[in-house]
Amino acid sequence: MKFGVIGAGQMGGGIAQVAAQSGFDVVVHDQKQEFLDRGKGVIQKSLAKLHEKGKLSDAPDTVLGRIQFTTDLKDFADCDLVVEAIVENQGVKNDLFRQLGQIVKADGILASNTSSIPITALAAASGRPEQFIGMHFMNPVPLMQLVEVIRGYQTSDETTRIVTETAEKMGKTPLACNDFPGFVSNRILMPMLNEAIQCVMEGVAEPEAIDGIMKLGMNHPMGPLTLADFIGLDTCLAIMEVLHQGLGDDKYRPSPLLRKMVQAGLLGRKSGEGFYKYN
Ligand SMILES: CC(=O)CC(=O)SCCNC(=O)CCNC(=O)[C@H](O)C(C)(C)COP(=O)(O)OP(=O)(O)OC[C@H]1O[C@@H](n2cnc3c(N)ncnc32)[C@H](O)[C@@H]1OP(=O)(O)O
Ligand SMILES: NC(=O)C1=CN([C@@H]2O[C@H](COP(=O)(O)OP(=O)(O)OC[C@H]3O[C@@H](n4cnc5c(N)ncnc54)[C@H](OP(=O)(O)O)[C@@H]3O)[C@@H](O)[C@H]2O)C=CC1
């Protein structure tokens, strides 16, 4: 299988890495060489860590050698499966899928790692709705078990079968759901993170206390504010907007503090500051 990934950010890099660890030939795209170099560096660090712990079956260089980095979308022409992991914005994703629908071979499958955007709408933009699906990995991809598999309105059984089997070959557990805003994962997770942000805004407690209460009280591995910083506050806001618009209920209204922090460029770990500071 030739595996394509669009976007070399935290999700795209992780997906490419795990695909290469599973023995697939992988091609990864980003818009600029500097983004590819940054993504490659993150993959190298992760592979070194997994190797150190004896969790890699091949040498890190062998795994890295299976990944081709490119800024040219034409390099995806012969891919069997292409997973998109670019910014959580429907217009930008639609444009990309319109191009991929023209470039990727006719029997290739297109998938989106979107956190919330309707799969059926992206499928329509691609021009190949039967061979389109949501393949939603969790962050950090090398460590997390789940792949949420989301069927669009016209996704074929064959596409679902191939993508489910591919997720299994990648050592993941695929679980199916239908195409509703935020699917299952973010429909449930993101309102909790949004509520934690609202607690900061209202002065209910300091961020450290909110995170500590949820970690120690509910056994969550990360507190909600640490997790929001980890996901990216821009991505959290984009997901809340999709839930709010798509489900039409004000209980999904993004916290004004979340909006303000994104406007200020405080995006969490990836920008160096969110609810906490990172060096
Ligand atoms: C927004 C969406 O659309 C969907 C989403 O993805 S929502 C987000 C879903 N993800 C989560 O909820 C993650 C919640 N957090 C966790 O499960 C855990 O904190 C975690 C698995 C990320 C980390 O595990 P942890 O037990 O907290 O310990 P931590 O010490 O931080 O990390 C464990 C080890 O993994 C390593 N590690 C972390 N990320 C890694 C990566 N990408 N690759 C390789 N190793 C990694 C760490 O370096 C650490 O190694 P050492 O033991 O040698 O120090
Ligand atoms: N963060 C998370 O925890 C999770 C995120 N997701 C989803 O995965 C997707 C990616 O998220 P994430 O990896 O966190 O985001 P990042 O911001 O880390 O990475 C996105 C990458 O895509 C690039 N990019 C942006 N626009 C384009 C474009 N038009 N063409 C090609 N590349 C582009 C970005 O480049 P640049 O640097 O120029 O912006 C960047 O390298 C989103 O849809 C998100 O909702 C899914 C599961 C978990």
mmCIF file of C-alpha atoms and ligand atoms in Angstrom:
data_model
loop_
_atom_site.group_PDB
_atom_site.id
_atom_site.type_symbol
_atom_site.label_atom_id
_atom_site.label_comp_id
_atom_site.label_asym_id
_atom_site.label_seq_id
_atom_site.Cartn_x
_atom_site.Cartn_y
_atom_site.Cartn_z
ATOM 1 C CA MET A 1 0.000 0.000 0.000
ATOM 2 C CA LYS A 2 1.234 3.491 -0.837
ATOM 3 C CA PHE A 3 0.051 5.812 1.935
ATOM 4 C CA GLY A 4 -0.253 9.593 1.495
ATOM 5 C CA VAL A 5 -0.502 12.236 4.224
ATOM 6 C CA ILE A 6 -1.248 15.913 3.616
ATOM 7 C CA GLY A 7 -0.007 18.249 6.357
ATOM 8 C CA ALA A 8 3.182 17.686 8.345
ATOM 9 C CA GLY A 9 1.893 19.212 11.602
ATOM 10 C CA GLN A 10 1.416 17.315 14.842
ATOM 11 C CA MET A 11 -1.273 15.000 13.432
ATOM 12 C CA GLY A 12 0.050 14.548 9.885
ATOM 13 C CA GLY A 13 3.554 13.807 11.150
ATOM 14 C CA GLY A 14 2.222 11.257 13.646
ATOM 15 C CA ILE A 15 0.046 9.523 11.046
ATOM 16 C CA ALA A 16 2.959 9.340 8.579
ATOM 17 C CA GLN A 17 5.221 7.930 11.285
ATOM 18 C CA VAL A 18 2.821 5.186 12.348
ATOM 19 C CA ALA A 19 2.088 4.282 8.705
ATOM 20 C CA ALA A 20 5.845 3.945 8.070
ATOM 21 C CA GLN A 21 6.296 1.923 11.282
ATOM 22 C CA SER A 22 3.678 -0.453 9.847
ATOM 23 C CA GLY A 23 5.776 -0.996 6.724
ATOM 24 C CA PHE A 24 3.865 1.229 4.284
ATOM 25 C CA ASP A 25 5.630 3.489 1.789
ATOM 26 C CA VAL A 26 4.556 6.974 2.778
ATOM 27 C CA VAL A 27 4.533 10.346 1.052
ATOM 28 C CA VAL A 28 3.955 13.483 3.168
ATOM 29 C CA HIS A 29 3.086 16.928 1.853
ATOM 30 C CA ASP A 30 3.214 20.392 3.356
ATOM 31 C CA GLN A 31 3.167 23.775 1.710
ATOM 32 C CA LYS A 32 6.751 24.759 2.504
ATOM 33 C CA GLN A 33 10.001 22.858 2.950
ATOM 34 C CA GLU A 34 10.478 24.398 6.428
ATOM 35 C CA PHE A 35 7.206 22.787 7.632
ATOM 36 C CA LEU A 36 8.381 19.433 6.256
ATOM 37 C CA ASP A 37 11.743 19.811 8.005
ATOM 38 C CA ARG A 38 9.997 20.640 11.295
ATOM 39 C CA GLY A 39 7.683 17.618 10.902
ATOM 40 C CA LYS A 40 10.616 15.333 10.077
ATOM 41 C CA GLY A 41 12.416 16.476 13.234
ATOM 42 C CA VAL A 42 9.385 15.615 15.390
ATOM 43 C CA ILE A 43 9.132 12.163 13.774
ATOM 44 C CA GLN A 44 12.849 11.533 14.360
ATOM 45 C CA LYS A 45 12.517 12.373 18.067
ATOM 46 C CA SER A 46 9.477 10.162 18.495
ATOM 47 C CA LEU A 47 11.142 7.224 16.684
ATOM 48 C CA ALA A 48 14.262 7.602 18.853
ATOM 49 C CA LYS A 49 12.110 7.508 21.998
ATOM 50 C CA LEU A 50 10.164 4.423 20.868
ATOM 51 C CA HIS A 51 13.425 2.691 19.812
ATOM 52 C CA GLU A 52 14.994 3.432 23.218
ATOM 53 C CA LYS A 53 12.009 1.692 24.857
ATOM 54 C CA GLY A 54 12.205 -1.313 22.532
ATOM 55 C CA LYS A 55 8.845 -0.488 20.962
ATOM 56 C CA LEU A 56 10.013 -0.348 17.320
ATOM 57 C CA SER A 57 10.390 -3.511 15.257
ATOM 58 C CA ASP A 58 12.647 -1.751 12.680
ATOM 59 C CA ALA A 59 15.558 0.655 13.152
ATOM 60 C CA PRO A 60 14.480 4.337 13.262
ATOM 61 C CA ASP A 61 16.405 5.085 10.042
ATOM 62 C CA THR A 62 14.664 2.216 8.238
ATOM 63 C CA VAL A 63 11.270 3.614 9.265
ATOM 64 C CA LEU A 64 12.249 7.169 8.312
ATOM 65 C CA GLY A 65 13.576 5.860 4.981
ATOM 66 C CA ARG A 66 10.041 4.789 4.036
ATOM 67 C CA ILE A 67 8.830 8.412 4.210
ATOM 68 C CA GLN A 68 9.145 10.745 1.221
ATOM 69 C CA PHE A 69 8.683 14.460 2.021
ATOM 70 C CA THR A 70 7.317 16.673 -0.754
ATOM 71 C CA THR A 71 5.784 20.070 -1.499
ATOM 72 C CA ASP A 72 4.265 18.757 -4.765
ATOM 73 C CA LEU A 73 0.728 17.330 -4.655
ATOM 74 C CA LYS A 74 1.381 15.485 -7.937
ATOM 75 C CA ASP A 75 3.496 13.020 -5.933
ATOM 76 C CA PHE A 76 0.189 11.605 -4.599
ATOM 77 C CA ALA A 77 -0.975 10.373 -8.018
ATOM 78 C CA ASP A 78 -0.213 6.694 -7.297
ATOM 79 C CA CYS A 79 -1.324 6.597 -3.634
ATOM 80 C CA ASP A 80 -3.838 3.939 -2.574
ATOM 81 C CA LEU A 81 -4.969 5.952 0.465
ATOM 82 C CA VAL A 82 -4.437 9.652 1.204
ATOM 83 C CA VAL A 83 -5.208 11.026 4.683
ATOM 84 C CA GLU A 84 -5.579 14.791 4.965
ATOM 85 C CA ALA A 85 -4.434 16.475 8.215
ATOM 86 C CA ILE A 86 -4.312 20.218 7.469
ATOM 87 C CA VAL A 87 -5.911 23.131 9.308
ATOM 88 C CA GLU A 88 -9.467 22.589 10.689
ATOM 89 C CA ASN A 89 -11.172 24.843 8.138
ATOM 90 C CA GLN A 90 -13.819 23.557 5.756
ATOM 91 C CA GLY A 91 -13.034 25.971 2.900
ATOM 92 C CA VAL A 92 -9.332 25.112 2.939
ATOM 93 C CA LYS A 93 -10.042 21.374 3.114
ATOM 94 C CA ASN A 94 -12.616 21.623 0.273
ATOM 95 C CA ASP A 95 -10.020 23.300 -1.972
ATOM 96 C CA LEU A 96 -7.470 20.595 -1.214
ATOM 97 C CA PHE A 97 -9.917 17.724 -1.850
ATOM 98 C CA ARG A 98 -10.993 19.293 -5.151
ATOM 99 C CA GLN A 99 -7.337 19.112 -6.235
ATOM 100 C CA LEU A 100 -6.731 15.626 -4.830
ATOM 101 C CA GLY A 101 -9.854 14.340 -6.586
ATOM 102 C CA GLN A 102 -8.164 15.306 -9.878
ATOM 103 C CA ILE A 103 -4.672 14.077 -8.998
ATOM 104 C CA VAL A 104 -4.995 10.760 -7.123
ATOM 105 C CA LYS A 105 -5.542 7.620 -9.268
ATOM 106 C CA ALA A 106 -9.192 6.732 -9.868
ATOM 107 C CA ASP A 107 -9.340 3.829 -7.391
ATOM 108 C CA GLY A 108 -7.452 5.680 -4.624
ATOM 109 C CA ILE A 109 -9.264 6.389 -1.351
ATOM 110 C CA LEU A 110 -9.336 9.900 0.143
ATOM 111 C CA ALA A 111 -9.739 10.309 3.905
ATOM 112 C CA SER A 112 -9.887 13.243 6.287
ATOM 113 C CA ASN A 113 -8.483 13.365 9.810
ATOM 114 C CA THR A 114 -10.859 16.264 10.539
ATOM 115 C CA SER A 115 -11.951 16.629 14.167
ATOM 116 C CA SER A 116 -15.472 17.782 13.377
ATOM 117 C CA ILE A 117 -16.203 18.918 9.811
ATOM 118 C CA PRO A 118 -18.949 16.957 7.972
ATOM 119 C CA ILE A 119 -17.363 14.086 6.027
ATOM 120 C CA THR A 120 -20.243 14.163 3.524
ATOM 121 C CA ALA A 121 -19.449 17.775 2.553
ATOM 122 C CA LEU A 122 -15.721 17.078 2.093
ATOM 123 C CA ALA A 123 -16.616 13.933 0.127
ATOM 124 C CA ALA A 124 -18.731 16.012 -2.261
ATOM 125 C CA ALA A 125 -15.817 18.412 -2.854
ATOM 126 C CA SER A 126 -13.535 15.473 -3.706
ATOM 127 C CA GLY A 127 -15.784 14.306 -6.552
ATOM 128 C CA ARG A 128 -15.448 10.674 -5.364
ATOM 129 C CA PRO A 129 -17.887 10.364 -2.435
ATOM 130 C CA GLU A 130 -17.964 6.550 -2.444
ATOM 131 C CA GLN A 131 -14.189 6.443 -1.938
ATOM 132 C CA PHE A 132 -14.174 9.060 0.800
ATOM 133 C CA ILE A 133 -14.192 8.534 4.567
ATOM 134 C CA GLY A 134 -13.268 10.059 7.931
ATOM 135 C CA MET A 135 -10.159 8.450 9.455
ATOM 136 C CA HIS A 136 -9.779 10.277 12.748
ATOM 137 C CA PHE A 137 -6.576 9.537 14.659
ATOM 138 C CA MET A 138 -6.038 10.747 18.224
ATOM 139 C CA ASN A 139 -3.185 12.895 19.473
ATOM 140 C CA PRO A 140 -0.388 11.827 20.071
ATOM 141 C CA VAL A 141 -0.833 9.394 17.191
ATOM 142 C CA PRO A 142 2.112 7.087 18.059
ATOM 143 C CA LEU A 143 0.673 6.445 21.547
ATOM 144 C CA MET A 144 -3.108 6.554 21.202
ATOM 145 C CA GLN A 145 -5.094 3.429 20.388
ATOM 146 C CA LEU A 146 -8.222 4.794 18.716
ATOM 147 C CA VAL A 147 -9.076 5.563 15.104
ATOM 148 C CA GLU A 148 -12.633 6.874 14.779
ATOM 149 C CA VAL A 149 -13.928 5.750 11.354
ATOM 150 C CA ILE A 150 -16.679 8.018 10.028
ATOM 151 C CA ARG A 151 -18.768 7.048 7.033
ATOM 152 C CA GLY A 152 -20.115 9.861 4.879
ATOM 153 C CA TYR A 153 -23.554 9.581 3.305
ATOM 154 C CA GLN A 154 -22.211 7.862 0.185
ATOM 155 C CA THR A 155 -19.118 6.067 1.561
ATOM 156 C CA SER A 156 -19.017 2.532 0.132
ATOM 157 C CA ASP A 157 -18.735 -0.671 2.172
ATOM 158 C CA GLU A 158 -15.499 -1.449 0.316
ATOM 159 C CA THR A 159 -13.921 1.889 1.313
ATOM 160 C CA THR A 160 -14.953 1.314 4.938
ATOM 161 C CA ARG A 161 -13.492 -2.192 4.870
ATOM 162 C CA ILE A 162 -10.135 -1.083 3.418
ATOM 163 C CA VAL A 163 -9.749 1.823 5.842
ATOM 164 C CA THR A 164 -10.761 -0.299 8.851
ATOM 165 C CA GLU A 165 -8.234 -2.977 7.883
ATOM 166 C CA THR A 166 -5.540 -0.353 7.305
ATOM 167 C CA ALA A 167 -6.116 1.122 10.783
ATOM 168 C CA GLU A 168 -5.755 -2.391 12.231
ATOM 169 C CA LYS A 169 -2.516 -2.931 10.289
ATOM 170 C CA MET A 170 -1.290 0.286 11.897
ATOM 171 C CA GLY A 171 -1.837 -1.318 15.307
ATOM 172 C CA LYS A 172 -4.892 0.834 16.069
ATOM 173 C CA THR A 173 -8.422 -0.025 17.125
ATOM 174 C CA PRO A 174 -10.939 1.368 14.608
ATOM 175 C CA LEU A 175 -14.413 2.191 15.934
ATOM 176 C CA ALA A 176 -17.221 3.250 13.607
ATOM 177 C CA CYS A 177 -19.621 6.155 13.915
ATOM 178 C CA ASN A 178 -21.917 8.184 11.708
ATOM 179 C CA ASP A 179 -21.411 11.626 10.236
ATOM 180 C CA PHE A 180 -22.665 14.157 12.819
ATOM 181 C CA PRO A 181 -20.818 17.345 13.856
ATOM 182 C CA GLY A 182 -17.828 16.419 16.043
ATOM 183 C CA PHE A 183 -18.639 12.701 15.548
ATOM 184 C CA VAL A 184 -18.515 10.959 18.957
ATOM 185 C CA SER A 185 -15.052 11.911 20.250
ATOM 186 C CA ASN A 186 -15.263 15.686 20.002
ATOM 187 C CA ARG A 187 -18.982 15.988 20.599
ATOM 188 C CA ILE A 188 -18.282 14.668 24.080
ATOM 189 C CA LEU A 189 -14.702 15.828 24.740
ATOM 190 C CA MET A 190 -14.766 19.388 23.438
ATOM 191 C CA PRO A 191 -17.727 20.739 25.500
ATOM 192 C CA MET A 192 -15.831 19.538 28.585
ATOM 193 C CA LEU A 193 -12.700 21.438 27.562
ATOM 194 C CA ASN A 194 -14.827 24.488 26.683
ATOM 195 C CA GLU A 195 -16.465 24.329 30.132
ATOM 196 C CA ALA A 196 -13.043 24.200 31.802
ATOM 197 C CA ILE A 197 -12.095 27.357 29.877
ATOM 198 C CA GLN A 198 -15.363 28.961 30.988
ATOM 199 C CA CYS A 199 -14.408 28.113 34.595
ATOM 200 C CA VAL A 200 -11.134 30.036 34.133
ATOM 201 C CA MET A 201 -13.042 32.993 32.680
ATOM 202 C CA GLU A 202 -15.532 33.069 35.542
ATOM 203 C CA GLY A 203 -12.779 32.717 38.170
ATOM 204 C CA VAL A 204 -14.106 29.402 39.484
ATOM 205 C CA ALA A 205 -10.502 28.256 40.063
ATOM 206 C CA GLU A 206 -6.957 28.751 38.804
ATOM 207 C CA PRO A 207 -5.956 26.640 35.752
ATOM 208 C CA GLU A 208 -3.669 24.427 37.871
ATOM 209 C CA ALA A 209 -6.529 23.695 40.267
ATOM 210 C CA ILE A 210 -9.003 22.935 37.460
ATOM 211 C CA ASP A 211 -6.533 20.531 35.872
ATOM 212 C CA GLY A 212 -5.618 18.981 39.218
ATOM 213 C CA ILE A 213 -9.270 18.430 40.136
ATOM 214 C CA MET A 214 -9.971 16.610 36.871
ATOM 215 C CA LYS A 215 -6.744 14.561 37.018
ATOM 216 C CA LEU A 216 -6.914 13.514 40.635
ATOM 217 C CA GLY A 217 -10.692 13.445 40.915
ATOM 218 C CA MET A 218 -11.588 11.760 37.647
ATOM 219 C CA ASN A 219 -8.339 9.966 36.819
ATOM 220 C CA HIS A 220 -7.952 11.836 33.528
ATOM 221 C CA PRO A 221 -4.359 11.493 32.242
ATOM 222 C CA MET A 222 -4.202 15.223 31.474
ATOM 223 C CA GLY A 223 -6.266 18.076 32.894
ATOM 224 C CA PRO A 224 -8.665 19.721 30.401
ATOM 225 C CA LEU A 225 -6.653 22.939 30.062
ATOM 226 C CA THR A 226 -3.385 21.045 29.520
ATOM 227 C CA LEU A 227 -5.207 18.944 26.941
ATOM 228 C CA ALA A 228 -6.678 22.017 25.200
ATOM 229 C CA ASP A 229 -3.148 23.513 25.005
ATOM 230 C CA PHE A 230 -1.894 20.178 23.647
ATOM 231 C CA ILE A 231 -4.582 19.926 20.946
ATOM 232 C CA GLY A 232 -4.183 23.610 19.976
ATOM 233 C CA LEU A 233 -6.630 26.339 21.038
ATOM 234 C CA ASP A 234 -7.245 27.287 17.385
ATOM 235 C CA THR A 235 -8.327 23.712 16.672
ATOM 236 C CA CYS A 236 -10.503 23.643 19.839
ATOM 237 C CA LEU A 237 -12.229 26.865 18.737
ATOM 238 C CA ALA A 238 -12.762 25.558 15.198
ATOM 239 C CA ILE A 239 -14.355 22.372 16.592
ATOM 240 C CA MET A 240 -16.649 24.316 18.947
ATOM 241 C CA GLU A 241 -17.765 26.504 16.011
ATOM 242 C CA VAL A 242 -18.682 23.398 13.996
ATOM 243 C CA LEU A 243 -20.603 21.914 16.964
ATOM 244 C CA HIS A 244 -22.406 25.223 17.607
ATOM 245 C CA GLN A 245 -23.383 25.801 13.974
ATOM 246 C CA GLY A 246 -23.970 22.177 13.069
ATOM 247 C CA LEU A 247 -26.108 21.224 16.066
ATOM 248 C CA GLY A 248 -27.737 24.656 16.448
ATOM 249 C CA ASP A 249 -27.747 24.579 20.246
ATOM 250 C CA ASP A 250 -26.223 27.326 22.411
ATOM 251 C CA LYS A 251 -24.894 24.760 24.827
ATOM 252 C CA TYR A 252 -22.035 24.416 22.313
ATOM 253 C CA ARG A 253 -21.218 28.162 22.282
ATOM 254 C CA PRO A 254 -17.407 28.632 22.345
ATOM 255 C CA SER A 255 -16.188 30.297 25.531
ATOM 256 C CA PRO A 256 -15.406 33.988 24.876
ATOM 257 C CA LEU A 257 -12.062 33.422 26.615
ATOM 258 C CA LEU A 258 -11.182 30.687 24.102
ATOM 259 C CA ARG A 259 -12.014 33.065 21.255
ATOM 260 C CA LYS A 260 -9.976 35.872 22.800
ATOM 261 C CA MET A 261 -6.910 33.694 23.353
ATOM 262 C CA VAL A 262 -6.967 32.528 19.729
ATOM 263 C CA GLN A 263 -7.304 36.149 18.575
ATOM 264 C CA ALA A 264 -4.251 36.971 20.708
ATOM 265 C CA GLY A 265 -2.240 34.188 19.036
ATOM 266 C CA LEU A 266 -2.098 32.139 22.240
ATOM 267 C CA LEU A 267 -2.658 28.734 20.641
ATOM 268 C CA GLY A 268 -1.214 26.505 23.364
ATOM 269 C CA ARG A 269 1.837 24.306 23.070
ATOM 270 C CA LYS A 270 2.374 24.959 19.348
ATOM 271 C CA SER A 271 2.681 28.763 19.805
ATOM 272 C CA GLY A 272 4.598 28.528 23.103
ATOM 273 C CA GLU A 273 1.757 29.809 25.290
ATOM 274 C CA GLY A 274 -1.857 29.021 26.091
ATOM 275 C CA PHE A 275 -3.145 28.363 29.592
ATOM 276 C CA TYR A 276 0.474 27.522 30.407
ATOM 277 C CA LYS A 277 3.858 28.612 29.023
ATOM 278 C CA TYR A 278 6.084 26.216 27.062
ATOM 279 C CA ASN A 279 9.707 26.735 26.095
HETATM 280 C C1 LIG B 1 -8.938 16.957 19.023
HETATM 281 C C2 LIG B 1 -9.284 15.706 18.332
HETATM 282 O O1 LIG B 1 -9.829 15.726 17.234
HETATM 283 C C3 LIG B 1 -9.077 14.362 18.934
HETATM 284 C C4 LIG B 1 -7.973 14.186 19.928
HETATM 285 O O2 LIG B 1 -6.922 13.712 19.598
HETATM 286 S S1 LIG B 1 -8.318 14.688 21.469
HETATM 287 C C5 LIG B 1 -6.858 14.308 22.371
HETATM 288 C C6 LIG B 1 -6.785 12.838 22.705
HETATM 289 N N1 LIG B 1 -5.622 12.606 23.485
HETATM 290 C C7 LIG B 1 -5.650 12.618 24.809
HETATM 291 O O3 LIG B 1 -6.683 12.781 25.436
HETATM 292 C C8 LIG B 1 -4.309 12.430 25.469
HETATM 293 C C9 LIG B 1 -4.418 12.440 26.971
HETATM 294 N N2 LIG B 1 -3.115 12.202 27.524
HETATM 295 C C10 LIG B 1 -2.594 10.941 27.650
HETATM 296 O O4 LIG B 1 -3.235 9.968 27.326
HETATM 297 C C11 LIG B 1 -1.209 10.825 28.201
HETATM 298 O O5 LIG B 1 -0.904 11.989 28.930
HETATM 299 C C12 LIG B 1 -0.139 10.609 27.090
HETATM 300 C C13 LIG B 1 -0.373 9.252 26.437
HETATM 301 C C14 LIG B 1 -0.148 11.686 26.032
HETATM 302 C C15 LIG B 1 1.254 10.675 27.720
HETATM 303 O O6 LIG B 1 1.403 9.681 28.675
HETATM 304 P P1 LIG B 1 1.723 9.973 30.207
HETATM 305 O O7 LIG B 1 1.485 8.715 30.907
HETATM 306 O O8 LIG B 1 0.986 11.224 30.588
HETATM 307 O O9 LIG B 1 3.219 10.202 30.412
HETATM 308 P P2 LIG B 1 4.329 11.067 29.755
HETATM 309 O O10 LIG B 1 5.418 10.958 30.729
HETATM 310 O O11 LIG B 1 3.909 12.449 29.340
HETATM 311 O O12 LIG B 1 4.609 10.261 28.441
HETATM 312 C C16 LIG B 1 4.883 8.882 28.467
HETATM 313 C C17 LIG B 1 6.079 8.624 27.610
HETATM 314 O O13 LIG B 1 5.674 8.719 26.230
HETATM 315 C C18 LIG B 1 6.580 9.552 25.552
HETATM 316 N N3 LIG B 1 5.921 10.223 24.448
HETATM 317 C C19 LIG B 1 5.046 11.251 24.496
HETATM 318 N N4 LIG B 1 4.670 11.573 23.251
HETATM 319 C C20 LIG B 1 5.322 10.727 22.422
HETATM 320 C C21 LIG B 1 5.353 10.566 21.011
HETATM 321 N N5 LIG B 1 4.641 11.336 20.193
HETATM 322 N N6 LIG B 1 6.145 9.595 20.497
HETATM 323 C C22 LIG B 1 6.895 8.789 21.285
HETATM 324 N N7 LIG B 1 6.904 8.902 22.612
HETATM 325 C C23 LIG B 1 6.135 9.862 23.176
HETATM 326 C C24 LIG B 1 7.060 10.535 26.594
HETATM 327 O O14 LIG B 1 8.291 11.097 26.216
HETATM 328 C C25 LIG B 1 7.193 9.641 27.815
HETATM 329 O O15 LIG B 1 8.420 8.943 27.786
HETATM 330 P P3 LIG B 1 9.222 8.626 29.159
HETATM 331 O O16 LIG B 1 8.358 7.607 29.853
HETATM 332 O O17 LIG B 1 10.497 8.054 28.657
HETATM 333 O O18 LIG B 1 9.356 9.913 29.888
HETATM 334 N N1 LIG B 2 -4.489 18.606 17.359
HETATM 335 C C1 LIG B 2 -5.175 17.528 17.667
HETATM 336 O O1 LIG B 2 -5.138 17.068 18.820
HETATM 337 C C2 LIG B 2 -5.975 16.829 16.634
HETATM 338 C C3 LIG B 2 -6.224 17.433 15.416
HETATM 339 N N2 LIG B 2 -6.967 16.769 14.477
HETATM 340 C C4 LIG B 2 -7.232 17.386 13.187
HETATM 341 O O2 LIG B 2 -6.089 17.192 12.359
HETATM 342 C C5 LIG B 2 -5.932 18.315 11.469
HETATM 343 C C6 LIG B 2 -4.549 18.897 11.661
HETATM 344 O O3 LIG B 2 -4.406 19.315 13.012
HETATM 345 P P1 LIG B 2 -2.966 19.547 13.663
HETATM 346 O O4 LIG B 2 -2.001 18.572 13.124
HETATM 347 O O5 LIG B 2 -3.176 19.653 15.104
HETATM 348 O O6 LIG B 2 -2.615 20.989 13.094
HETATM 349 P P2 LIG B 2 -1.195 21.682 12.919
HETATM 350 O O7 LIG B 2 -1.449 23.157 12.950
HETATM 351 O O8 LIG B 2 -0.197 21.082 13.846
HETATM 352 O O9 LIG B 2 -0.763 21.218 11.456
HETATM 353 C C7 LIG B 2 -1.472 21.508 10.284
HETATM 354 C C8 LIG B 2 -0.479 21.425 9.158
HETATM 355 O O10 LIG B 2 -1.128 21.589 7.901
HETATM 356 C C9 LIG B 2 -0.486 22.629 7.179
HETATM 357 N N3 LIG B 2 -1.426 23.282 6.306
HETATM 358 C C10 LIG B 2 -2.290 24.271 6.593
HETATM 359 N N4 LIG B 2 -2.999 24.601 5.486
HETATM 360 C C11 LIG B 2 -2.559 23.786 4.495
HETATM 361 C C12 LIG B 2 -2.875 23.631 3.116
HETATM 362 N N5 LIG B 2 -3.778 24.401 2.519
HETATM 363 N N6 LIG B 2 -2.239 22.670 2.408
HETATM 364 C C13 LIG B 2 -1.300 21.895 2.987
HETATM 365 N N7 LIG B 2 -0.933 22.022 4.270
HETATM 366 C C14 LIG B 2 -1.567 22.954 5.015
HETATM 367 C C15 LIG B 2 0.051 23.532 8.239
HETATM 368 O O11 LIG B 2 1.031 24.379 7.753
HETATM 369 P P3 LIG B 2 1.164 25.879 8.410
HETATM 370 O O12 LIG B 2 2.260 25.728 9.398
HETATM 371 O O13 LIG B 2 1.477 26.704 7.226
HETATM 372 O O14 LIG B 2 -0.148 26.283 9.002
HETATM 373 C C16 LIG B 2 0.560 22.528 9.244
HETATM 374 O O15 LIG B 2 1.828 22.026 8.912
HETATM 375 C C17 LIG B 2 -7.090 19.259 11.788
HETATM 376 O O16 LIG B 2 -8.154 18.975 10.919
HETATM 377 C C18 LIG B 2 -7.445 18.899 13.224
HETATM 378 O O17 LIG B 2 -8.773 19.211 13.551
HETATM 379 C C19 LIG B 2 -7.458 15.504 14.684
HETATM 380 C C20 LIG B 2 -7.192 14.849 15.847
HETATM 381 C C21 LIG B 2 -6.456 15.488 16.935
#
